[in-house]
Structure formats: C-alpha cells, structure tokens
Amino acid sequence: MDKQPLENQTLYAELLEQLRAREALRTIGALEGSFVEKRVKNTYYLYFQYYAPGGTMRQLYVGKKTPDLDNLVETYRSERKIFAQEMHHIQRLCAQLRSGDALTTDHASARVINQMAESGVFRLGGILVGTHAYIVLGNVLGVCWEHAAIRTRDIDIATTQKELEEDVSLVIPQIDSDIPKALESLKMGFFPIPQLDHRQPSTSFMIRGKALRVDILTPQRKQQTNPVYIPRFKVAAQPLRFLDYLMEEKIQAAIVDGGGTLVNIPSPARYAIHKLIVSQERSIDAQVKKEKDLFQANQLISLLSEERPGDIRIAVESAIVRGQRWKKRVDAGLAELEKRYGLSVRGILSDR
C-alpha cells in the first residue's frame, strides 16, 4: 500500500472537522423546507412545510403569527444561506480530495449512505461496517488500499438492539429513523429481499437488476437466528456473531464523494481483528470472502504494527479475554496471515 500525500491527509482532516462542526451545530438552517402562512378568518398561522422520507409532504404547526415568529423565519432564511456556504466549502474539499489520491465511495453507494445519515441513522448510533468502512479507514489512516480489496456494492449498517444508544447526547430528543422510507425516498427502486421463511421480516434491500444492496445487522444474543425488529429504525436486523466486538469501539469518519458524509465506523484495530475472527468462520463455499477478510486484515495489521502497535495489542487482548473459542480463532487467523503474507506480530504479542 502507498501513503497518501500529506496535502490529502490535511484536506481530509479539514473535511472531517467541517462535517463534525456542522453536525454539532445543527440549527434550523439545516432543515430542508419552507415556512408557509395560513389565514383563518382574520388570523394568520405559521406552518413549516417539508418532504418526509418516502416523498410525503408534511406540515408542522409552528404557532400563531407573531413578531417573534417573524424573527424565527428571518433567522431560518439567514442560516440557510450560511448552511449553503458551508456545503459549498465541503464540496470543494471533496473535489480536491477526489483529484488527489483519496479513496472515494462510488456515487450510488454514497447517495444511500448520505440518506441514512440525513435520516438520523448515525446520530442514533448506527455504524457503517464492511468494505465501505474499510474504504473510509484508508483515508483515516492516510493510505491507498489496493483496488481489489475495496470493490463492493454491499452497504452494511450495524446497530444494537437497545432502544436508544447510551452515547446519544441528551440534548437530542428521542427520535426515530425510518430506514425503509429513507430508501424509498431515493427513488432508486429499492425493495425488501424476502426471507426463505416468508413469516420473517426482511433485513436486506436491493435494486432489481443491480448489485447495490443494503443489509441491516445486529449483534447476536445467545442463540438468536431470526431477524430482530429495531423500533427506532423501523426495520428488522440480522443477528450476527462477533459483531458486538466490532461495534464496541467506533470512530467518526467522512465519506468522500461529491459532498461528504459524516458516519460512524469501527476503529481500525477492531476492524482488523474482527476480519481475522470471521475469516475462520467462513464455509468452504465462501472462500472468496475469506480471502478478502484476510487481505484486509493483513493490510490493516501491517500498517498498524508499524505506526500504532499498541492498538493491535489492545484489540487482540479485548478479543481473547472473551474465552478460549475467541482465542482459538484469533490465533488461527494470525497463523494464516503469517503463512500467506509473512506477517508476524509476535513481537507485539510476545507475552501471550
């Protein structure tokens, strides 16, 4: 792998800072819509009109028209201008990154991920996992992955089964995010993929005749196998083993496309060790996925062993402390990396 130019790394850091600031300071100016007045007899009332996910126009009652509400409308208009200026700057940063060596997300996938963000999925604790997260990790770490390891059209969103994430700020009201309606609003033709058992709800969506797919995942509890309904996202998720380990350490990062999107992704070391673990679970008919798991783990561990060895050590310790089965999978994965790529982390893990 090659390092990205320092200029690219600086631009990415600025993009992430801008997206974080915009998210932290979300104001009325970030709302897409307009204020409308309604006259009832001789009195005027103010409503905020907007399109909800799915394309349905809605109107929220604001109140009886008063000088204070007139000031609110003016504030909205002025902040919309500021918001547009911020968006222009973010788009410019993304254009500069695309012209350099930054890793970019394909347009169709970026549209979907951005819609997830706008509908509140990541504010409510959702985490982007899978190869799309791996692409973003390249920019986080300032490297260029080999293209063979970043080809994907699957968008994997992981979420816990808890009703509300503990790290959601108390200043954000209890809200839900309707994933099916958010996908529908894109008008890309997404439909739910039926389960083999038609009594079970779908956990995946795709476009007929296209490779693009969205999967909703959640950590498996005990021996769960059936889909689990996630009320705050109005969708069911597929339980998966080992996903809890991956989700325990997340970071904020930026999708680089035409506009930039703030997402949650797993930490680099957790992502790498998780890939080692799941590679040992792949069946004989999933060798291509196993090869991809090991390749991505090798790329990350090679880099982190040089630049952040403590991260690898802590990630491994956090896995093996869960029991002998976890330790067995980690050891087997590390042995395969050494056999295939000559990568050894014995020096980092010398006292194990």
Tab-separated table of C-alpha atoms in Angstrom:
chain	number	residue	atom	x	y	z
A	1	MET	CA	0.000	0.000	0.000
A	2	ASP	CA	1.100	3.591	-0.599
A	3	LYS	CA	0.809	6.570	1.707
A	4	GLN	CA	-1.438	9.383	0.575
A	5	PRO	CA	0.264	12.768	0.049
A	6	LEU	CA	0.419	14.955	3.143
A	7	GLU	CA	-1.769	17.507	1.351
A	8	ASN	CA	-4.507	14.884	1.015
A	9	GLN	CA	-4.256	13.954	4.675
A	10	THR	CA	-4.568	17.628	5.622
A	11	LEU	CA	-7.601	18.103	3.364
A	12	TYR	CA	-9.269	15.029	4.817
A	13	ALA	CA	-8.689	16.257	8.365
A	14	GLU	CA	-10.298	19.586	7.424
A	15	LEU	CA	-13.252	17.821	5.803
A	16	LEU	CA	-13.842	15.735	8.925
A	17	GLU	CA	-13.600	18.840	11.111
A	18	GLN	CA	-16.136	20.670	8.937
A	19	LEU	CA	-18.594	17.752	8.985
A	20	ARG	CA	-18.274	17.355	12.760
A	21	ALA	CA	-18.844	21.065	13.306
A	22	ARG	CA	-21.885	21.077	11.056
A	23	GLU	CA	-23.331	18.075	12.894
A	24	ALA	CA	-22.603	19.506	16.350
A	25	LEU	CA	-24.073	22.899	15.469
A	26	ARG	CA	-27.095	21.683	13.542
A	27	THR	CA	-29.601	24.512	13.605
A	28	ILE	CA	-32.883	25.339	11.960
A	29	GLY	CA	-30.863	26.243	8.873
A	30	ALA	CA	-30.107	22.565	8.257
A	31	LEU	CA	-33.790	21.757	7.794
A	32	GLU	CA	-34.964	21.332	4.217
A	33	GLY	CA	-38.319	23.041	3.786
A	34	SER	CA	-40.094	26.361	3.987
A	35	PHE	CA	-42.415	28.337	6.210
A	36	VAL	CA	-45.957	28.888	4.966
A	37	GLU	CA	-48.784	31.019	6.323
A	38	LYS	CA	-52.430	30.044	6.585
A	39	ARG	CA	-55.220	32.529	7.132
A	40	VAL	CA	-58.159	31.500	9.281
A	41	LYS	CA	-60.711	34.336	9.352
A	42	ASN	CA	-58.567	37.361	10.191
A	43	THR	CA	-55.737	35.498	11.925
A	44	TYR	CA	-52.543	34.113	10.313
A	45	TYR	CA	-50.903	30.892	11.449
A	46	LEU	CA	-47.423	29.670	10.631
A	47	TYR	CA	-46.503	26.132	9.456
A	48	PHE	CA	-43.221	24.538	8.456
A	49	GLN	CA	-43.610	22.526	5.250
A	50	TYR	CA	-41.204	19.744	4.259
A	51	TYR	CA	-40.972	16.393	2.489
A	52	ALA	CA	-40.621	13.360	4.738
A	53	PRO	CA	-38.705	10.215	3.681
A	54	GLY	CA	-40.872	8.481	1.085
A	55	GLY	CA	-41.795	11.765	-0.598
A	56	THR	CA	-44.829	12.650	1.552
A	57	MET	CA	-45.331	16.370	2.076
A	58	ARG	CA	-45.911	17.278	5.699
A	59	GLN	CA	-46.729	20.464	7.541
A	60	LEU	CA	-45.819	21.107	11.163
A	61	TYR	CA	-47.819	23.696	13.058
A	62	VAL	CA	-45.492	26.354	14.487
A	63	GLY	CA	-47.894	28.814	16.007
A	64	LYS	CA	-49.949	31.942	15.602
A	65	LYS	CA	-48.091	34.553	13.557
A	66	THR	CA	-46.304	36.994	15.876
A	67	PRO	CA	-43.271	39.290	15.633
A	68	ASP	CA	-41.218	36.610	17.418
A	69	LEU	CA	-42.168	34.020	14.808
A	70	ASP	CA	-41.393	36.521	12.044
A	71	ASN	CA	-37.901	36.761	13.542
A	72	LEU	CA	-37.694	32.952	13.508
A	73	VAL	CA	-38.462	32.917	9.780
A	74	GLU	CA	-35.775	35.521	9.121
A	75	THR	CA	-33.296	33.512	11.226
A	76	TYR	CA	-34.118	30.426	9.167
A	77	ARG	CA	-33.515	32.238	5.888
A	78	SER	CA	-30.192	33.704	7.026
A	79	GLU	CA	-28.985	30.401	8.452
A	80	ARG	CA	-29.967	28.614	5.248
A	81	LYS	CA	-27.525	30.918	3.451
A	82	ILE	CA	-24.769	30.077	5.954
A	83	PHE	CA	-25.598	26.367	5.606
A	84	ALA	CA	-25.318	26.642	1.814
A	85	GLN	CA	-21.910	28.321	2.141
A	86	GLU	CA	-20.703	25.543	4.437
A	87	MET	CA	-21.921	22.932	1.966
A	88	HIS	CA	-20.068	24.693	-0.850
A	89	HIS	CA	-16.836	24.549	1.173
A	90	ILE	CA	-17.355	20.838	1.931
A	91	GLN	CA	-17.998	20.101	-1.746
A	92	ARG	CA	-14.816	21.958	-2.664
A	93	LEU	CA	-12.787	19.906	-0.161
A	94	CYS	CA	-14.225	16.683	-1.601
A	95	ALA	CA	-13.366	17.800	-5.135
A	96	GLN	CA	-9.772	18.458	-4.069
A	97	LEU	CA	-9.587	15.054	-2.384
A	98	ARG	CA	-11.003	13.305	-5.452
A	99	SER	CA	-8.412	14.954	-7.654
A	100	GLY	CA	-5.688	13.642	-5.349
A	101	ASP	CA	-5.206	10.100	-4.117
A	102	ALA	CA	-8.056	9.923	-1.602
A	103	LEU	CA	-10.213	6.818	-1.600
A	104	THR	CA	-13.698	7.646	-2.820
A	105	THR	CA	-17.049	5.940	-2.434
A	106	ASP	CA	-18.998	5.225	-5.625
A	107	HIS	CA	-21.840	7.636	-6.334
A	108	ALA	CA	-24.756	5.227	-5.864
A	109	SER	CA	-23.466	3.899	-2.539
A	110	ALA	CA	-22.637	7.414	-1.336
A	111	ARG	CA	-26.210	8.544	-2.111
A	112	VAL	CA	-27.597	5.751	0.028
A	113	ILE	CA	-25.177	6.318	2.912
A	114	ASN	CA	-25.859	10.061	2.865
A	115	GLN	CA	-29.601	9.401	3.016
A	116	MET	CA	-29.004	7.147	6.013
A	117	ALA	CA	-27.107	10.000	7.661
A	118	GLU	CA	-29.754	12.610	6.854
A	119	SER	CA	-32.498	10.376	8.261
A	120	GLY	CA	-30.621	10.125	11.578
A	121	VAL	CA	-29.209	6.577	11.397
A	122	PHE	CA	-25.711	7.537	12.553
A	123	ARG	CA	-26.954	10.092	15.102
A	124	LEU	CA	-28.885	7.210	16.672
A	125	GLY	CA	-25.803	5.014	16.947
A	126	GLY	CA	-25.801	3.165	13.611
A	127	ILE	CA	-22.348	2.079	12.408
A	128	LEU	CA	-21.174	1.590	8.829
A	129	VAL	CA	-19.326	-1.740	8.686
A	130	GLY	CA	-17.975	-3.977	5.923
A	131	THR	CA	-15.859	-2.917	2.954
A	132	HIS	CA	-17.354	0.580	2.763
A	133	ALA	CA	-15.964	1.159	6.264
A	134	TYR	CA	-12.623	-0.272	5.109
A	135	ILE	CA	-12.526	2.271	2.259
A	136	VAL	CA	-13.072	5.099	4.743
A	137	LEU	CA	-10.373	3.683	7.042
A	138	GLY	CA	-7.865	4.188	4.225
A	139	ASN	CA	-8.486	7.928	4.375
A	140	VAL	CA	-8.493	7.922	8.182
A	141	LEU	CA	-5.037	6.295	8.162
A	142	GLY	CA	-3.783	8.225	5.122
A	143	VAL	CA	-3.119	5.241	2.830
A	144	CYS	CA	-4.305	3.892	-0.515
A	145	TRP	CA	-5.651	0.340	-0.426
A	146	GLU	CA	-5.372	-1.942	-3.420
A	147	HIS	CA	-8.484	-1.640	-5.569
A	148	ALA	CA	-9.154	-5.390	-5.476
A	149	ALA	CA	-9.837	-5.113	-1.745
A	150	ILE	CA	-12.305	-2.221	-1.959
A	151	ARG	CA	-14.711	-3.372	-4.648
A	152	THR	CA	-18.153	-3.738	-3.146
A	153	ARG	CA	-21.736	-2.702	-3.638
A	154	ASP	CA	-22.963	-4.032	-0.293
A	155	ILE	CA	-23.764	-1.381	2.316
A	156	ASP	CA	-23.758	-2.875	5.816
A	157	ILE	CA	-25.338	-0.915	8.675
A	158	ALA	CA	-24.914	-2.339	12.182
A	159	THR	CA	-26.981	-1.376	15.201
A	160	THR	CA	-27.529	-2.611	18.735
A	161	GLN	CA	-30.861	-3.982	19.885
A	162	LYS	CA	-31.123	-1.363	22.634
A	163	GLU	CA	-33.901	1.151	22.105
A	164	LEU	CA	-31.557	4.140	22.318
A	165	GLU	CA	-27.783	4.276	22.223
A	166	GLU	CA	-26.206	5.348	25.510
A	167	ASP	CA	-23.869	7.805	23.800
A	168	VAL	CA	-26.604	9.808	22.086
A	169	SER	CA	-26.468	13.293	23.552
A	170	LEU	CA	-29.233	14.193	25.978
A	171	VAL	CA	-29.815	17.424	24.073
A	172	ILE	CA	-31.105	15.399	21.113
A	173	PRO	CA	-34.752	14.479	21.608
A	174	GLN	CA	-35.949	10.888	21.336
A	175	ILE	CA	-36.313	10.384	17.605
A	176	ASP	CA	-36.684	7.510	15.206
A	177	SER	CA	-35.195	6.942	11.777
A	178	ASP	CA	-37.320	5.158	9.188
A	179	ILE	CA	-34.811	3.244	7.049
A	180	PRO	CA	-37.336	1.715	4.609
A	181	LYS	CA	-38.874	5.131	3.884
A	182	ALA	CA	-35.430	6.717	3.594
A	183	LEU	CA	-34.503	4.167	0.909
A	184	GLU	CA	-37.851	4.635	-0.803
A	185	SER	CA	-37.343	8.395	-0.929
A	186	LEU	CA	-34.214	7.917	-3.062
A	187	LYS	CA	-36.439	6.583	-5.868
A	188	MET	CA	-33.706	4.142	-6.884
A	189	GLY	CA	-36.008	1.133	-6.858
A	190	PHE	CA	-35.070	-0.471	-3.536
A	191	PHE	CA	-37.274	-3.349	-2.407
A	192	PRO	CA	-37.032	-5.668	0.637
A	193	ILE	CA	-35.465	-9.062	-0.074
A	194	PRO	CA	-37.826	-11.817	1.149
A	195	GLN	CA	-36.522	-14.310	3.695
A	196	LEU	CA	-36.568	-18.042	2.931
A	197	ASP	CA	-39.119	-18.223	5.714
A	198	HIS	CA	-41.681	-15.706	4.481
A	199	ARG	CA	-43.022	-15.303	8.012
A	200	GLN	CA	-39.782	-13.495	8.927
A	201	PRO	CA	-39.256	-9.783	8.103
A	202	SER	CA	-36.630	-8.726	5.588
A	203	THR	CA	-33.290	-7.415	6.811
A	204	SER	CA	-31.925	-6.522	3.355
A	205	PHE	CA	-32.889	-4.272	0.474
A	206	MET	CA	-31.736	-4.284	-3.136
A	207	ILE	CA	-32.476	-2.850	-6.566
A	208	ARG	CA	-33.763	-5.279	-9.179
A	209	GLY	CA	-31.067	-5.949	-11.774
A	210	LYS	CA	-28.389	-4.064	-9.793
A	211	ALA	CA	-25.629	-5.214	-7.444
A	212	LEU	CA	-26.331	-2.479	-4.882
A	213	ARG	CA	-27.640	-3.922	-1.606
A	214	VAL	CA	-28.273	-2.650	1.940
A	215	ASP	CA	-28.023	-5.070	4.885
A	216	ILE	CA	-29.112	-4.238	8.438
A	217	LEU	CA	-27.153	-6.164	11.091
A	218	THR	CA	-27.161	-6.512	14.863
A	219	PRO	CA	-25.058	-8.464	17.390
A	220	GLN	CA	-26.361	-11.925	18.139
A	221	ARG	CA	-27.680	-12.534	21.653
A	222	LYS	CA	-27.263	-16.103	22.845
A	223	GLN	CA	-28.537	-18.340	20.027
A	224	GLN	CA	-30.609	-15.797	18.101
A	225	THR	CA	-31.055	-16.658	14.427
A	226	ASN	CA	-34.303	-14.945	13.459
A	227	PRO	CA	-34.402	-11.274	12.437
A	228	VAL	CA	-34.774	-8.784	15.274
A	229	TYR	CA	-37.012	-5.742	14.857
A	230	ILE	CA	-35.293	-2.425	15.665
A	231	PRO	CA	-38.093	0.046	16.538
A	232	ARG	CA	-36.048	3.256	16.226
A	233	PHE	CA	-35.107	2.334	12.639
A	234	LYS	CA	-38.473	0.728	11.759
A	235	VAL	CA	-36.654	-2.226	10.232
A	236	ALA	CA	-35.510	-5.726	11.163
A	237	ALA	CA	-31.820	-6.622	11.549
A	238	GLN	CA	-29.994	-9.911	11.055
A	239	PRO	CA	-28.201	-11.135	14.209
A	240	LEU	CA	-24.517	-11.962	13.646
A	241	ARG	CA	-21.904	-13.499	15.924
A	242	PHE	CA	-18.852	-11.421	16.884
A	243	LEU	CA	-20.494	-8.152	15.771
A	244	ASP	CA	-20.639	-6.840	19.339
A	245	TYR	CA	-16.825	-6.872	19.465
A	246	LEU	CA	-16.602	-4.845	16.252
A	247	MET	CA	-19.128	-2.255	17.424
A	248	GLU	CA	-17.693	-1.605	20.884
A	249	GLU	CA	-15.140	0.909	19.571
A	250	LYS	CA	-16.359	3.285	16.915
A	251	ILE	CA	-14.984	6.498	15.473
A	252	GLN	CA	-16.417	9.291	13.369
A	253	ALA	CA	-15.153	9.482	9.813
A	254	ALA	CA	-16.008	11.062	6.467
A	255	ILE	CA	-17.295	9.501	3.273
A	256	VAL	CA	-15.598	11.222	0.333
A	257	ASP	CA	-17.812	11.705	-2.709
A	258	GLY	CA	-19.424	14.774	-4.226
A	259	GLY	CA	-20.422	16.264	-0.897
A	260	GLY	CA	-19.042	14.365	2.086
A	261	THR	CA	-20.998	12.497	4.765
A	262	LEU	CA	-20.243	12.064	8.463
A	263	VAL	CA	-20.564	8.409	9.534
A	264	ASN	CA	-19.621	6.078	12.378
A	265	ILE	CA	-17.201	3.259	11.559
A	266	PRO	CA	-15.309	0.687	13.686
A	267	SER	CA	-11.835	1.533	14.964
A	268	PRO	CA	-9.067	0.282	12.614
A	269	ALA	CA	-7.644	-2.328	15.013
A	270	ARG	CA	-11.049	-3.751	15.928
A	271	TYR	CA	-11.929	-3.961	12.232
A	272	ALA	CA	-8.712	-5.874	11.514
A	273	ILE	CA	-9.069	-8.412	14.332
A	274	HIS	CA	-12.768	-8.883	13.595
A	275	LYS	CA	-11.844	-9.775	9.996
A	276	LEU	CA	-9.413	-12.382	11.324
A	277	ILE	CA	-12.114	-13.891	13.506
A	278	VAL	CA	-14.856	-14.059	10.864
A	279	SER	CA	-12.404	-15.438	8.284
A	280	GLN	CA	-12.194	-18.561	10.432
A	281	GLU	CA	-15.979	-18.948	10.302
A	282	ARG	CA	-16.284	-18.903	6.504
A	283	SER	CA	-17.640	-22.093	4.940
A	284	ILE	CA	-15.968	-23.874	2.017
A	285	ASP	CA	-18.271	-22.128	-0.473
A	286	ALA	CA	-17.271	-18.691	0.829
A	287	GLN	CA	-13.547	-18.798	0.070
A	288	VAL	CA	-13.639	-15.564	-1.924
A	289	LYS	CA	-14.995	-13.738	1.127
A	290	LYS	CA	-12.392	-15.426	3.318
A	291	GLU	CA	-9.590	-14.257	1.013
A	292	LYS	CA	-10.962	-10.723	1.198
A	293	ASP	CA	-11.224	-10.888	5.011
A	294	LEU	CA	-7.600	-11.980	5.347
A	295	PHE	CA	-6.311	-9.495	2.793
A	296	GLN	CA	-7.983	-6.549	4.514
A	297	ALA	CA	-6.778	-7.769	7.929
A	298	ASN	CA	-3.242	-8.077	6.588
A	299	GLN	CA	-3.254	-4.571	5.142
A	300	LEU	CA	-4.503	-3.024	8.368
A	301	ILE	CA	-2.337	-5.033	10.753
A	302	SER	CA	0.770	-4.412	8.634
A	303	LEU	CA	0.181	-0.681	8.842
A	304	LEU	CA	-0.855	-0.555	12.489
A	305	SER	CA	2.042	-2.785	13.569
A	306	GLU	CA	4.397	-0.104	12.288
A	307	GLU	CA	2.536	3.030	13.316
A	308	ARG	CA	0.221	2.085	16.215
A	309	PRO	CA	1.266	-1.316	17.609
A	310	GLY	CA	-0.470	-0.701	20.920
A	311	ASP	CA	-3.821	-0.582	19.127
A	312	ILE	CA	-3.311	-4.109	17.776
A	313	ARG	CA	-2.246	-5.402	21.178
A	314	ILE	CA	-5.315	-3.964	22.916
A	315	ALA	CA	-7.670	-5.205	20.176
A	316	VAL	CA	-6.276	-8.744	20.440
A	317	GLU	CA	-6.457	-8.706	24.235
A	318	SER	CA	-10.057	-7.491	24.084
A	319	ALA	CA	-10.921	-10.467	21.891
A	320	ILE	CA	-9.123	-13.307	23.651
A	321	VAL	CA	-10.363	-12.268	27.098
A	322	ARG	CA	-13.817	-13.417	25.925
A	323	GLY	CA	-12.810	-17.069	26.095
A	324	GLN	CA	-10.899	-19.917	24.505
A	325	ARG	CA	-13.080	-20.012	21.390
A	326	TRP	CA	-12.221	-16.400	20.665
A	327	LYS	CA	-8.520	-17.009	21.333
A	328	LYS	CA	-8.536	-20.036	19.037
A	329	ARG	CA	-9.976	-18.018	16.144
A	330	VAL	CA	-7.582	-15.100	16.645
A	331	ASP	CA	-4.565	-17.418	16.798
A	332	ALA	CA	-5.716	-19.309	13.700
A	333	GLY	CA	-6.207	-16.053	11.806
A	334	LEU	CA	-2.776	-14.718	12.785
A	335	ALA	CA	-1.206	-18.041	11.738
A	336	GLU	CA	-2.835	-17.743	8.309
A	337	LEU	CA	-1.531	-14.203	7.889
A	338	GLU	CA	1.985	-15.379	8.660
A	339	LYS	CA	1.670	-18.305	6.238
A	340	ARG	CA	0.108	-16.312	3.379
A	341	TYR	CA	1.801	-12.931	3.727
A	342	GLY	CA	4.747	-13.489	6.038
A	343	LEU	CA	3.182	-11.122	8.560
A	344	SER	CA	4.087	-11.822	12.175
A	345	VAL	CA	3.013	-9.843	15.225
A	346	ARG	CA	4.847	-11.997	17.758
A	347	GLY	CA	6.930	-9.020	18.880
A	348	ILE	CA	3.787	-7.052	19.729
A	349	LEU	CA	2.145	-10.005	21.476
A	350	SER	CA	5.311	-11.505	22.929
A	351	ASP	CA	3.947	-12.092	26.440
A	352	ARG	CA	0.828	-14.003	25.398
